[in-house]
Coordinates of C-alpha atoms and ligand atoms in Angstrom, one line a residue:
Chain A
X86 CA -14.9 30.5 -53.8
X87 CA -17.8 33.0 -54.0
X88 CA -18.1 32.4 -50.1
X89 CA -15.1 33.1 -49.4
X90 CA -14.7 36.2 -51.9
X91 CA -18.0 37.6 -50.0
X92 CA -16.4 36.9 -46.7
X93 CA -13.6 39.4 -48.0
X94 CA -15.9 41.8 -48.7
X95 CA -17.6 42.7 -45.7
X96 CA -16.3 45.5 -43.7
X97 CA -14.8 42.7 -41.3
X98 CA -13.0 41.1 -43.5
X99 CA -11.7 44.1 -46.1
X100 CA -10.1 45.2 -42.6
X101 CA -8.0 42.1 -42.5
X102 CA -7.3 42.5 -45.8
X103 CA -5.7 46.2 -44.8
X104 CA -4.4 44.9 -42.0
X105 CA -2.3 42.0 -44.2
X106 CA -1.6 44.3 -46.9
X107 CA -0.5 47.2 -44.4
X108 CA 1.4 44.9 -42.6
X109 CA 3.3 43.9 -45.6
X110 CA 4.3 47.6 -46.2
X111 CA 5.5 48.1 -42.9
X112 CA 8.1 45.3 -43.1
X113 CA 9.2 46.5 -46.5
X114 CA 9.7 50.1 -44.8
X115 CA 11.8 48.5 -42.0
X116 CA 13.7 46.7 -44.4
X117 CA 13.9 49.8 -46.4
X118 CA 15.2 51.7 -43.8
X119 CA 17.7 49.1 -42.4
X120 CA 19.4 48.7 -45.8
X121 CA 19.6 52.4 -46.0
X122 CA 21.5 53.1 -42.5
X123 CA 24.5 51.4 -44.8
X124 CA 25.0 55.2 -45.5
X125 CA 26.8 55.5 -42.0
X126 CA 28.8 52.6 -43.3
X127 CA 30.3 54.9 -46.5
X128 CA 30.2 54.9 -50.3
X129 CA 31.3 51.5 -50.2
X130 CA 29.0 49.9 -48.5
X131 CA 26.0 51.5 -49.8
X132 CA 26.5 51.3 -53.2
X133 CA 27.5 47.6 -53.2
X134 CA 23.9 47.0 -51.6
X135 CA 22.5 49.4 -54.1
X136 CA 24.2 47.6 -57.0
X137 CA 23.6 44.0 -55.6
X138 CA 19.7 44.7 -55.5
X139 CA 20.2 46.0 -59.3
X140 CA 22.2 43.0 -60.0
X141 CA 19.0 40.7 -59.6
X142 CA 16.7 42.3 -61.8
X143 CA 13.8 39.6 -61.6
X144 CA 14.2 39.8 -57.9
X145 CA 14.2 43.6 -58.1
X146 CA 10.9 43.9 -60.4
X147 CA 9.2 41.5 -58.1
X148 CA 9.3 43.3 -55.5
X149 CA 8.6 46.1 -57.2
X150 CA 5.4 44.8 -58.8
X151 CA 3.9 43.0 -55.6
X152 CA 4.9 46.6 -53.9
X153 CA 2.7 48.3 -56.6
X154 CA 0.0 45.5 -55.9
X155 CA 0.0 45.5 -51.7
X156 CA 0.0 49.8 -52.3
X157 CA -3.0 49.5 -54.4
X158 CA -5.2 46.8 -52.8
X159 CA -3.9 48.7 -49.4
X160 CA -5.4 52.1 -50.8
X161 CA -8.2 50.5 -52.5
X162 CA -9.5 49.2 -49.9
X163 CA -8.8 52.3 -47.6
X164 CA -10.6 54.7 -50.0
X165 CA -14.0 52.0 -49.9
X166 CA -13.9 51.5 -45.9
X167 CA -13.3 55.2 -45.7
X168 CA -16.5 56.2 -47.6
X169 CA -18.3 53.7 -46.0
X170 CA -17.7 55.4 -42.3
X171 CA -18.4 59.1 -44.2
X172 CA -21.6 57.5 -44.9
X173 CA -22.4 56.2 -41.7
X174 CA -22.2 59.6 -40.2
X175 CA -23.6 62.3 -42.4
X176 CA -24.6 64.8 -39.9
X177 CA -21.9 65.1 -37.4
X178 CA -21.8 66.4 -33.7
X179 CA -21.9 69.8 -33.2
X180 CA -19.6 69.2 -29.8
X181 CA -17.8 66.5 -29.9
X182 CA -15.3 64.9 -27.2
X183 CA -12.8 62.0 -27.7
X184 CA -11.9 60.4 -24.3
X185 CA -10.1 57.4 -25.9
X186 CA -9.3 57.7 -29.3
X187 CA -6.3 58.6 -30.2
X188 CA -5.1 61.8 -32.8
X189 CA -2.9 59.0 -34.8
X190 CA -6.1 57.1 -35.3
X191 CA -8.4 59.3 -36.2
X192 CA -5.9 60.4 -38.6
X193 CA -5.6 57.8 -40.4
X194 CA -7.0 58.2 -44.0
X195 CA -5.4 62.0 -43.8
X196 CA -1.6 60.5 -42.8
X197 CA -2.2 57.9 -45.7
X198 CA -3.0 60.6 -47.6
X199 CA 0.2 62.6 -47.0
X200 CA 1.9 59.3 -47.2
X201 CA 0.8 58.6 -50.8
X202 CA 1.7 61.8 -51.9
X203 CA 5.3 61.8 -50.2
X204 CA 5.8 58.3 -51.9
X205 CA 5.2 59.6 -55.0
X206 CA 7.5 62.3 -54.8
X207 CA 10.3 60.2 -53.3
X208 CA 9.7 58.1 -56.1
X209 CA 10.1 60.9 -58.5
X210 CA 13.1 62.2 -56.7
X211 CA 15.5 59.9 -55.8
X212 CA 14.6 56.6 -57.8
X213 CA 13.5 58.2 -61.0
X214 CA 15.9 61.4 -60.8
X215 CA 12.9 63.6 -62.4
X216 CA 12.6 66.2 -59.8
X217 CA 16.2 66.9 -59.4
X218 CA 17.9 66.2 -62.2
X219 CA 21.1 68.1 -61.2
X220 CA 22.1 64.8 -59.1
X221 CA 21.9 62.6 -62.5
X222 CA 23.2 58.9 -62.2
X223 CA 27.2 58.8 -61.7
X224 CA 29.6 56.0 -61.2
X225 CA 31.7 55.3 -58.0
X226 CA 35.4 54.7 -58.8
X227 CA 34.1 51.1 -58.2
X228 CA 32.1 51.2 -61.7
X229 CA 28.6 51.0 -59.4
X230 CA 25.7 53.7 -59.4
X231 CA 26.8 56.7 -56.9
X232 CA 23.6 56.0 -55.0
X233 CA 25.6 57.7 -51.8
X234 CA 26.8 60.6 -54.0
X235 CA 23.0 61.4 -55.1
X236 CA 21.8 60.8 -51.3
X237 CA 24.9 63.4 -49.9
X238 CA 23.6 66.2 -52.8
X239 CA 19.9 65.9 -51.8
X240 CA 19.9 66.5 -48.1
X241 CA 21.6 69.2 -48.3
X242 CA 18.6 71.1 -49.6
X243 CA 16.9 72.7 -46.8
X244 CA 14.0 72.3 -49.0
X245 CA 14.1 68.5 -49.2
X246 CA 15.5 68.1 -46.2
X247 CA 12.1 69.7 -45.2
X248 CA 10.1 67.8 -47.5
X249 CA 11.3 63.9 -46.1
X250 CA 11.0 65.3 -42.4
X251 CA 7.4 66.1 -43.2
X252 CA 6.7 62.9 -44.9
X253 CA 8.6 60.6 -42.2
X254 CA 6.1 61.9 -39.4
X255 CA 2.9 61.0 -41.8
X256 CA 4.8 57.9 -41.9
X257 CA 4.6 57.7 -38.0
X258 CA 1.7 58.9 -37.7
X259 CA 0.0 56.2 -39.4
X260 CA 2.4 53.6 -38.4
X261 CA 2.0 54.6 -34.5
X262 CA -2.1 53.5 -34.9
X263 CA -1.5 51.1 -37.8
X264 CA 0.9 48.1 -36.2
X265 CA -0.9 47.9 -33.1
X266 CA -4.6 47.9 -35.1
X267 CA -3.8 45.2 -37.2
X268 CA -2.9 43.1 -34.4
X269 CA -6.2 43.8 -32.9
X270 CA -8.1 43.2 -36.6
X271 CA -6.4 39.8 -36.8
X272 CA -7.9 39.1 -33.7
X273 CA -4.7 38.9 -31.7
X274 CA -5.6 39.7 -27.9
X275 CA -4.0 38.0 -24.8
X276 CA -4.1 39.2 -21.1
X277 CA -0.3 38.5 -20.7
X278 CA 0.5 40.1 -24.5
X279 CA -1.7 42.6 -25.1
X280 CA 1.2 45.5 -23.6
X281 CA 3.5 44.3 -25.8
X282 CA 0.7 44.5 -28.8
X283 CA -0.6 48.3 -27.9
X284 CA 3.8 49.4 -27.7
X285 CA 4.4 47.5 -31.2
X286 CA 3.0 50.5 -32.9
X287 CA 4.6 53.4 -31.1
X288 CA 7.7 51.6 -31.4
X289 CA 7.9 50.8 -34.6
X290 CA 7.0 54.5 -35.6
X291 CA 9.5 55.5 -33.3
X292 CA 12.5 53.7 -34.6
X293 CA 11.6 53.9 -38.8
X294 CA 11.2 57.8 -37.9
X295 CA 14.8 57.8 -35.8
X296 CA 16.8 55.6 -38.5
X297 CA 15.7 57.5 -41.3
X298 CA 15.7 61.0 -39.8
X299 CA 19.0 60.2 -38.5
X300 CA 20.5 60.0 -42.2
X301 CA 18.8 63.1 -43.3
X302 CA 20.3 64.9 -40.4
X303 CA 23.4 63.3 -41.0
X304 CA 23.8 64.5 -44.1
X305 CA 22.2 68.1 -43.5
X306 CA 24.4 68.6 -40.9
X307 CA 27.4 67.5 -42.5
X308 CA 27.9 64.1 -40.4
X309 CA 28.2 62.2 -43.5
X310 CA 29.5 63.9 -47.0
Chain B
X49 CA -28.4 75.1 -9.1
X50 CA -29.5 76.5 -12.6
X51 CA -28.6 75.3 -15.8
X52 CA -28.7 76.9 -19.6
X53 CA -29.4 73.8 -21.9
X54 CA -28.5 73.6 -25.8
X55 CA -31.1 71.1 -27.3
X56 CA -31.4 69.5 -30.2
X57 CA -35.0 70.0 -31.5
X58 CA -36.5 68.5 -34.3
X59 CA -40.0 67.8 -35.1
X60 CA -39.5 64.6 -37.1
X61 CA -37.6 62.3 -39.1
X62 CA -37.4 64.2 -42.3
X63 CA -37.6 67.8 -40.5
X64 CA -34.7 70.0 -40.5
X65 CA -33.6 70.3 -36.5
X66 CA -31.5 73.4 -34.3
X67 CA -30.4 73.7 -31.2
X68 CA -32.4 75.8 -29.2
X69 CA -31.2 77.2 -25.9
X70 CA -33.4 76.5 -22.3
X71 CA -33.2 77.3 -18.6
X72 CA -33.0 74.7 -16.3
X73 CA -34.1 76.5 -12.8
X74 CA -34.2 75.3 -9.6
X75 CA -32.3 72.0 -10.5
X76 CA -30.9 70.1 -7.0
X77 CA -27.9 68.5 -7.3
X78 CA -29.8 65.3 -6.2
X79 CA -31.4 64.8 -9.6
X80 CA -30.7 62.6 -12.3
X81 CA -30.2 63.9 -15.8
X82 CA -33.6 62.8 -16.8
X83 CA -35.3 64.6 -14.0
X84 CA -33.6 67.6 -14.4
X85 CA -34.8 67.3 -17.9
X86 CA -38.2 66.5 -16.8
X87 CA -38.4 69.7 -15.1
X88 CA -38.0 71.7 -18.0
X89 CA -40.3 69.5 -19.7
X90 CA -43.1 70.6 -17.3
X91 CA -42.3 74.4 -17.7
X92 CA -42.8 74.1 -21.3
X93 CA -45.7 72.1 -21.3
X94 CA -47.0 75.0 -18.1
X95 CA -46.2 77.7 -21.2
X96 CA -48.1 75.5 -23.2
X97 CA -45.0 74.4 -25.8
X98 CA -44.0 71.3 -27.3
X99 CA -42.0 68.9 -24.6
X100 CA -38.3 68.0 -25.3
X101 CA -38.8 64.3 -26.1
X102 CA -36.2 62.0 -25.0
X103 CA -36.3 58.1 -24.7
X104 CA -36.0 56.3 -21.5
X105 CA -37.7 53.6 -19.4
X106 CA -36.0 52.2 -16.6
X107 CA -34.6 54.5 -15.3
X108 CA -31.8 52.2 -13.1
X109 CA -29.0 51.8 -15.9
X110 CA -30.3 48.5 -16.7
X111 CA -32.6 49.0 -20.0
X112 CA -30.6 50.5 -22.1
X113 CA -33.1 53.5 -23.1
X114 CA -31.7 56.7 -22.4
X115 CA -29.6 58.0 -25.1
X116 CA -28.4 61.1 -24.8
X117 CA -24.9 62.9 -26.1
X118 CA -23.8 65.5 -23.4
X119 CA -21.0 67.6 -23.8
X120 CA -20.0 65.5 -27.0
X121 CA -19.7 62.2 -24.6
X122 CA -22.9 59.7 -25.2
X123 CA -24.3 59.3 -21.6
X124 CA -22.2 62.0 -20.6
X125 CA -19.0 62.9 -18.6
X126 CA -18.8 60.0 -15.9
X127 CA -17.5 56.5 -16.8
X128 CA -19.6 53.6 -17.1
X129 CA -22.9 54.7 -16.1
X130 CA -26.1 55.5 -18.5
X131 CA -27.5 59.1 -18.8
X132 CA -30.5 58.1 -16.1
X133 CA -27.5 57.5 -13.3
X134 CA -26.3 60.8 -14.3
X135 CA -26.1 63.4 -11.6
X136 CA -26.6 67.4 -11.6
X137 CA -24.1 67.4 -8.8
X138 CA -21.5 66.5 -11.5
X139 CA -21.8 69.5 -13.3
X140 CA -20.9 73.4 -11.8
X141 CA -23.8 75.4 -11.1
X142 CA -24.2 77.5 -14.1
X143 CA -22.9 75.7 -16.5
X144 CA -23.9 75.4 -20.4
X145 CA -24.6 71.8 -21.4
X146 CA -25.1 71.0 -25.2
X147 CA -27.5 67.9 -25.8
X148 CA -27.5 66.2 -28.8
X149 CA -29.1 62.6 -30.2
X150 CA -27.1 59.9 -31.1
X151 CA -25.9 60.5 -34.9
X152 CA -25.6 57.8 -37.2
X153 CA -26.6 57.2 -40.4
X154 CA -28.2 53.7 -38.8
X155 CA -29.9 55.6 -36.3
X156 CA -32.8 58.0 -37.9
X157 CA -34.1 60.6 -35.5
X158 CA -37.7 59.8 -34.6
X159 CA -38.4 63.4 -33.1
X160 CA -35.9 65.6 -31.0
X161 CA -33.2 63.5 -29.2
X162 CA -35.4 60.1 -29.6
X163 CA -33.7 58.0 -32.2
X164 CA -35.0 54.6 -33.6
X165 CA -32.2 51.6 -32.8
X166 CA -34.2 49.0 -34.3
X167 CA -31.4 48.1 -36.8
X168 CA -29.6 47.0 -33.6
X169 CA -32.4 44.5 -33.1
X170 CA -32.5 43.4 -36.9
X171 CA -28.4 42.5 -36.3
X172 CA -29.7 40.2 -33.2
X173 CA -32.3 39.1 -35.4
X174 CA -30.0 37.9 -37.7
X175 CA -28.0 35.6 -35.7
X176 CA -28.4 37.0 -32.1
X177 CA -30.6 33.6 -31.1
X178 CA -29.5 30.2 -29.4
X179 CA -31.8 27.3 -30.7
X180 CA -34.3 25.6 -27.4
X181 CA -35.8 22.0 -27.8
X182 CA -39.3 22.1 -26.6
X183 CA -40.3 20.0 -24.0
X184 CA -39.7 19.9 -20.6
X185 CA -37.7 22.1 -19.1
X186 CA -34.0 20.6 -18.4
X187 CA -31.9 20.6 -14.9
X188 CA -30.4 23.4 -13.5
X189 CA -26.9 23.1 -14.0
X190 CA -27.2 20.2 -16.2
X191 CA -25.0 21.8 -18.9
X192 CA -21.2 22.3 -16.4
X193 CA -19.9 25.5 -17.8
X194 CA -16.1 26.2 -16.3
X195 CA -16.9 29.9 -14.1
X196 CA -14.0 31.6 -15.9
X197 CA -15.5 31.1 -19.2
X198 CA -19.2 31.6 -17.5
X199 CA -17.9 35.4 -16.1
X200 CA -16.5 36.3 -19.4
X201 CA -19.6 35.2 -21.4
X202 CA -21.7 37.4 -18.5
X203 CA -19.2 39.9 -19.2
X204 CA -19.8 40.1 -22.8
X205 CA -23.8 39.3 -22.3
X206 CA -24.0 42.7 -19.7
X207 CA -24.6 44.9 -22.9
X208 CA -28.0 46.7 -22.6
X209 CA -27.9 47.2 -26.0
X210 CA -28.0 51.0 -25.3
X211 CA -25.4 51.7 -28.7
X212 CA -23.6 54.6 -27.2
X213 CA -20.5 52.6 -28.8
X214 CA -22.4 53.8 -32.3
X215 CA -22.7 56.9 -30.9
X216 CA -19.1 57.4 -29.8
X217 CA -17.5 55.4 -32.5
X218 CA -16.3 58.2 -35.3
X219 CA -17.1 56.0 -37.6
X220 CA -20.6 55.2 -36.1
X221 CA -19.6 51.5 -36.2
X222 CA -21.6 48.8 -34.2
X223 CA -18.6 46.6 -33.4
X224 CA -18.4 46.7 -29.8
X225 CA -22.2 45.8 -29.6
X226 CA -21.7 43.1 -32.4
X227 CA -18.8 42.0 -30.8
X228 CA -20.7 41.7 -27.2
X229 CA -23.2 39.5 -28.7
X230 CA -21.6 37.0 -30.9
X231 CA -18.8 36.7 -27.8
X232 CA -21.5 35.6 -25.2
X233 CA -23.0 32.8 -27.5
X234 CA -19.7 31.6 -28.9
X235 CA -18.8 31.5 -25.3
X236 CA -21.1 29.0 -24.1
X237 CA -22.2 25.5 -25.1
X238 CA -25.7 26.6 -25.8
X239 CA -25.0 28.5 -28.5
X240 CA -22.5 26.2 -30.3
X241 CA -24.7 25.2 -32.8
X242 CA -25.3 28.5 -34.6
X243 CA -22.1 29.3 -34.0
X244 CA -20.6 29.6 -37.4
X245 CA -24.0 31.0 -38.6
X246 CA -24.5 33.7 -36.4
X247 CA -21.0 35.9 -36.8
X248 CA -21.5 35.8 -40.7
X249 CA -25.1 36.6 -40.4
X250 CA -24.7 39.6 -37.9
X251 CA -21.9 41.0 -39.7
X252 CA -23.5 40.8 -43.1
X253 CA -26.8 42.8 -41.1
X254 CA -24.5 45.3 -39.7
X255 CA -23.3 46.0 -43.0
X256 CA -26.7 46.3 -44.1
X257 CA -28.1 48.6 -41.8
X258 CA -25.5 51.0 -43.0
X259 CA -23.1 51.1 -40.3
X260 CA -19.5 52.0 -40.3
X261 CA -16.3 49.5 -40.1
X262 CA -14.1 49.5 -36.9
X263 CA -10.9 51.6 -37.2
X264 CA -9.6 50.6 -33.5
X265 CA -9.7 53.7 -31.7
X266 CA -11.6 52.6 -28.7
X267 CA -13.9 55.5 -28.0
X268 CA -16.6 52.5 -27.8
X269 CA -14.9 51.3 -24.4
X270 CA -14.7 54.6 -23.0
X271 CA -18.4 55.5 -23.2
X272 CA -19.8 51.6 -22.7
X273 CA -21.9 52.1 -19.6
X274 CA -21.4 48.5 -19.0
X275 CA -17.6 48.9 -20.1
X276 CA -17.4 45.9 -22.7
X277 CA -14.0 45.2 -23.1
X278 CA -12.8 45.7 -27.0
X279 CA -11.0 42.4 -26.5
X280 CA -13.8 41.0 -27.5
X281 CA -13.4 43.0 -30.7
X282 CA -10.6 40.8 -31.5
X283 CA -12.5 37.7 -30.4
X284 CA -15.6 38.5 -33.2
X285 CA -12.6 39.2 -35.2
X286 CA -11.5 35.4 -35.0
X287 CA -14.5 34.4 -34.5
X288 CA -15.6 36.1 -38.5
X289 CA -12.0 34.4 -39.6
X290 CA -12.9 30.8 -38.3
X291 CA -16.3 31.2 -39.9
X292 CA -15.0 32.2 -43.3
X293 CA -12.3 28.9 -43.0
X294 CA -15.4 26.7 -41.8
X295 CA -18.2 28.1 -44.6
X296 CA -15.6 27.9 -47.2
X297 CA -15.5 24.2 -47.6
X298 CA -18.9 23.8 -46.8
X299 CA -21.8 23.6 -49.7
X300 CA -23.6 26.5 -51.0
X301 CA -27.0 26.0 -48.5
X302 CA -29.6 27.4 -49.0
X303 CA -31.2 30.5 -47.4
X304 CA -31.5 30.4 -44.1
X305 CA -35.2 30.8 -42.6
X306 CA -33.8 33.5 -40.6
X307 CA -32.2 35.5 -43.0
X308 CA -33.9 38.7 -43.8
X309 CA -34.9 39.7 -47.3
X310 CA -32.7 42.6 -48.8
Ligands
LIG19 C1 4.1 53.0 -46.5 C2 2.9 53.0 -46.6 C3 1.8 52.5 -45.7 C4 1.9 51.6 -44.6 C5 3.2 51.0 -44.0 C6 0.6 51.4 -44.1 C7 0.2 50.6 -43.1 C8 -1.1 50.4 -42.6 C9 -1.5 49.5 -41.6 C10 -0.6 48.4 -41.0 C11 -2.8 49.7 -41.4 C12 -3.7 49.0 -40.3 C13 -4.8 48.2 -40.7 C14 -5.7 48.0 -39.5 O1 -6.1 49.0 -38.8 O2 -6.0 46.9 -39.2 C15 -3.3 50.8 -42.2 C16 -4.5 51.3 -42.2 C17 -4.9 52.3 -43.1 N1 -4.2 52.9 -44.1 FE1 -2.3 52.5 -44.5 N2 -0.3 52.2 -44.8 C18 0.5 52.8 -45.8 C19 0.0 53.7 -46.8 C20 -1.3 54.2 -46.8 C21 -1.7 55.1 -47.8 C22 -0.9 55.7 -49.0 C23 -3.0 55.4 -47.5 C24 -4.0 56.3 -48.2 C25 -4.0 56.9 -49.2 C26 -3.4 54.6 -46.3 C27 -4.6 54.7 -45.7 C28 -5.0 53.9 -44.7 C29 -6.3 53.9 -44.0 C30 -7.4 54.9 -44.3 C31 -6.2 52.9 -43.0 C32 -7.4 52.5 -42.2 C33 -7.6 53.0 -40.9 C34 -8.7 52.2 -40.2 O3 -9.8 51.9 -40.8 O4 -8.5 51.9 -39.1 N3 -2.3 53.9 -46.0 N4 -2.2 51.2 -42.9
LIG20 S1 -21.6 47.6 -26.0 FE1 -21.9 49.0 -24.4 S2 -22.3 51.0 -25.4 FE2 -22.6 49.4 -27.0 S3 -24.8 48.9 -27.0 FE3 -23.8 47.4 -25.5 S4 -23.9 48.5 -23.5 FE4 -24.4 50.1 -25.0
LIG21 S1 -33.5 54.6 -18.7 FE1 -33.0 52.4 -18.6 S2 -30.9 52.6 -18.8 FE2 -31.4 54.7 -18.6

């Protein structure tokens, strides 16, 4: 056990553990995303969903929880490799060229940064109602939370709106490098795959960015209302 | 062709350095780097001033002395080539070229652009070593290694051990070099025995010498005058994982003979 808690530890393997925990993340923003496209779908639709996730409470705090955990260990371990590269370079170049590496992953402690702090505030917005407290819970004629209703009054603050635009592209920022560098910290390399391994990040970026933009707009623009 | 050349200057390890600006006159577009740099060596040393020290040895791309950052590339603007196969005819006549040492943390400036690497050597020391019975010598060819897995452990074992990926990496990570290494021995039947050994060991010494962790951004590649592939990143990265499955369930051993002290 001690062996394989040390194995953890070195720089090696508290990448993997990033690259796990990270990975984790991304799926649950996929997921996130997918279930809220529903809001092309209508009131309905998207409260339903809303309701059947509140409807399972264990379920819901589960998630919630392990969340909470993946975000720490994910950050923890982010802020110790982090220091550790600071160290490794205390007097920098005074020219310096990149040939290879790219903005997105040089970024990345700064996007996870700006990340962080637009989770927090999304958190505080929409799920906790504290920053806009104008768009307080209200029932659907259906008797569920007006999670659409809420959605419809917040995007149409240019200010938000501005806000969430700002935060999705940290979110592809560090998504772009992210998907594709865990594949390569697992150690997953083949001549025939590796194409498809370098476009997994870009692409994933690309389409949280699109489907969650895409209701922001939506809703700014009047699309849905 | 004439030059004007930003040094780096410092007197030793725990000296406070600046760049100080030269003239490089006279400079044919025939020369390497290294002799351009020899030339103004000789006008200072005419003026009687302290020479610009810089390391090199070979002088044929094949030692992996010269270590020089040019422009803010390590071994300067041409793809996989060391700063001694560098040539003046690469750069306009005229132009203003910064040169710096290698920076890391790992890499302590001995005097101007001459850094000590040795805490590359304590990461081979560590597990960079294939056990050899004594006795007489055996066959050629007596071990049959497939030549697809023989060219990609030459591949791997073409590192000169130069650490321009340190150099490049902005995290001053040795992972490319580390990754070069363990690859070739895992590779080949000779070095099967240490096999689990070694990737633990040399990661454990690369932590220790103070480097930084690989973040994936491939600047390592780009500069590698021998152009190590960074697949072979993700081979020491499955080759640390299969360790830490096989070490797991083995006994707590203890220290190997090898292992330095802390
Ligand atoms: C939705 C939230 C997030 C997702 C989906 C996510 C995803 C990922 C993934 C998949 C990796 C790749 C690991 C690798 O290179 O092998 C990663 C790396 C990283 N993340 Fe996050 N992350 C998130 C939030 C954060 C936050 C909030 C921070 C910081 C405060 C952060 C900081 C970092 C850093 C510094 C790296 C390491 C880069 C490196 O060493 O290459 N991330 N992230
Ligand atoms: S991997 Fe390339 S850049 Fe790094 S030490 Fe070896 S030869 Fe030099
Ligand atoms: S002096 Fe030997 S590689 Fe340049």
């Amino acid at each position: 056990m001690t062996r394989l808690f040390s194995h953890f530890q070195s720089s090696v393997g508290s990448k993997v553990l990033l690259a796990l925990s990270g990975l984790g993340l991304v799926s649950y923003v996929i997921f996130h995303m997918l279930g809220n496209l529903q809001v092309f779908e209508g009131p309905h639709a998207l409260n339903r969903y809303a309701a059947l996730l509140r409807e399972m409470p264990i379920l819901l705090w589960t998630a919630r929880v392990g969340l909470l955990g993946i975000v720490v260990l994910h950050i923890v371990l982010a802020l110790q490799l982090s220091l550790r590269n600071h160290r490794a370079r205390p007097i920098g170049y005074a020219v310096r060229r990149y040939r290879r590496a790219s903005v997105a992953s040089r970024t990345m402690a700064a996007s996870g940064a700006v990340l962080l702090l637009f989770i927090i505030f999304h958190l505080l917005h929409l799920t906790a109602g504290i920053i806009d407290p104008s768009a307080s819970d209200r029932l659907d004629v259906e008797g569920h939370r007006d999670v659409y209703g809420k959605i419809v009054h917040a995007f149409q603050n240019p200010l938000i709106v501005a806000l969430y635009v700002v935060g999705q592209l940290g979110l592809g920022l560090h998504v772009n490098h992210a998907v594709s560098s865990s594949l390569q910290t697992l150690g997953l390399e083949h001549a025939a795959l590796n194409r498809l391994f370098k476009a997994a990040g870009p692409s994933v970026a690309l389409l949280v960015i699109l489907g969650n933009v895409a209701i922001i707009v939506a809703v700014f623009v009047g699309i849905v209302r | 062709m004439r030059f004007t050349l930003n040094i780096w200057r410092q007197n030793g390890p725990n000296e406070n350095g600046r760049f100080i600006s030269y003239e490089a006159y006279d400079v044919s577009p025939r020369m390497s780097f290294l002799e351009m740099l020899d030339g103004v060596n000789q006008g200072l040393v005419a003026n009687g001033e302290e020479p610009v020290a810089f390391e090199h040895d070979c002088r044929e791309g094949i030692c992996g002395s010269c270590s020089l950052v040019i422009d803010g590339i390590p071994h300067g603007p041409d793809r996989g080539i060391t700063t001694c196969q560098l040539y003046m005819r690469r750069f306009p006549d005229g132009a203003i070229i910064t040169i710096e040492p290698w920076r890391a943390a790992a890499f302590p400036i001995v005097k101007d652009l001459v850094v000590d690497r040795s805490a590359l050597d304590r990461v081979m020391q560590a597990g960079g070593y294939v056990s050899v019975n004594t006795g007489g010598a055996v066959d050629g060819n007596a071990l049959l290694i497939g030549k697809d897995q023989a060219e990609t452990a030459m591949d791997a074992a073409s590192c000169i051990g130069c650490g321009a990926c340190v150099a490049a990496c902005k995290n001053a990570s040795a992972m490319l070099f580390v990754a070069a290494k363990v690859s070739h021995l895992a590779l080949l039947p000779q070095g099967k025995p240490e096999r689990t050994g070694r990737v633990t060991a040399m990661i454990e010494a690369m932590d220790r010498e103070g480097f930084g962790s690989c973040g994936n951004q491939y600047e390592c590649e780009a500069v590698c005058p021998k152009r190590i592939s960074v697949r072979f990143i993700a081979t020491l990265n499955r080759e640390y994982r299969r360790a830490g499955i096989v070490e797991s369930a083995l006994p707590n051993a203890s220290e190997s003979p090898h292992a330095e002290s802390v």
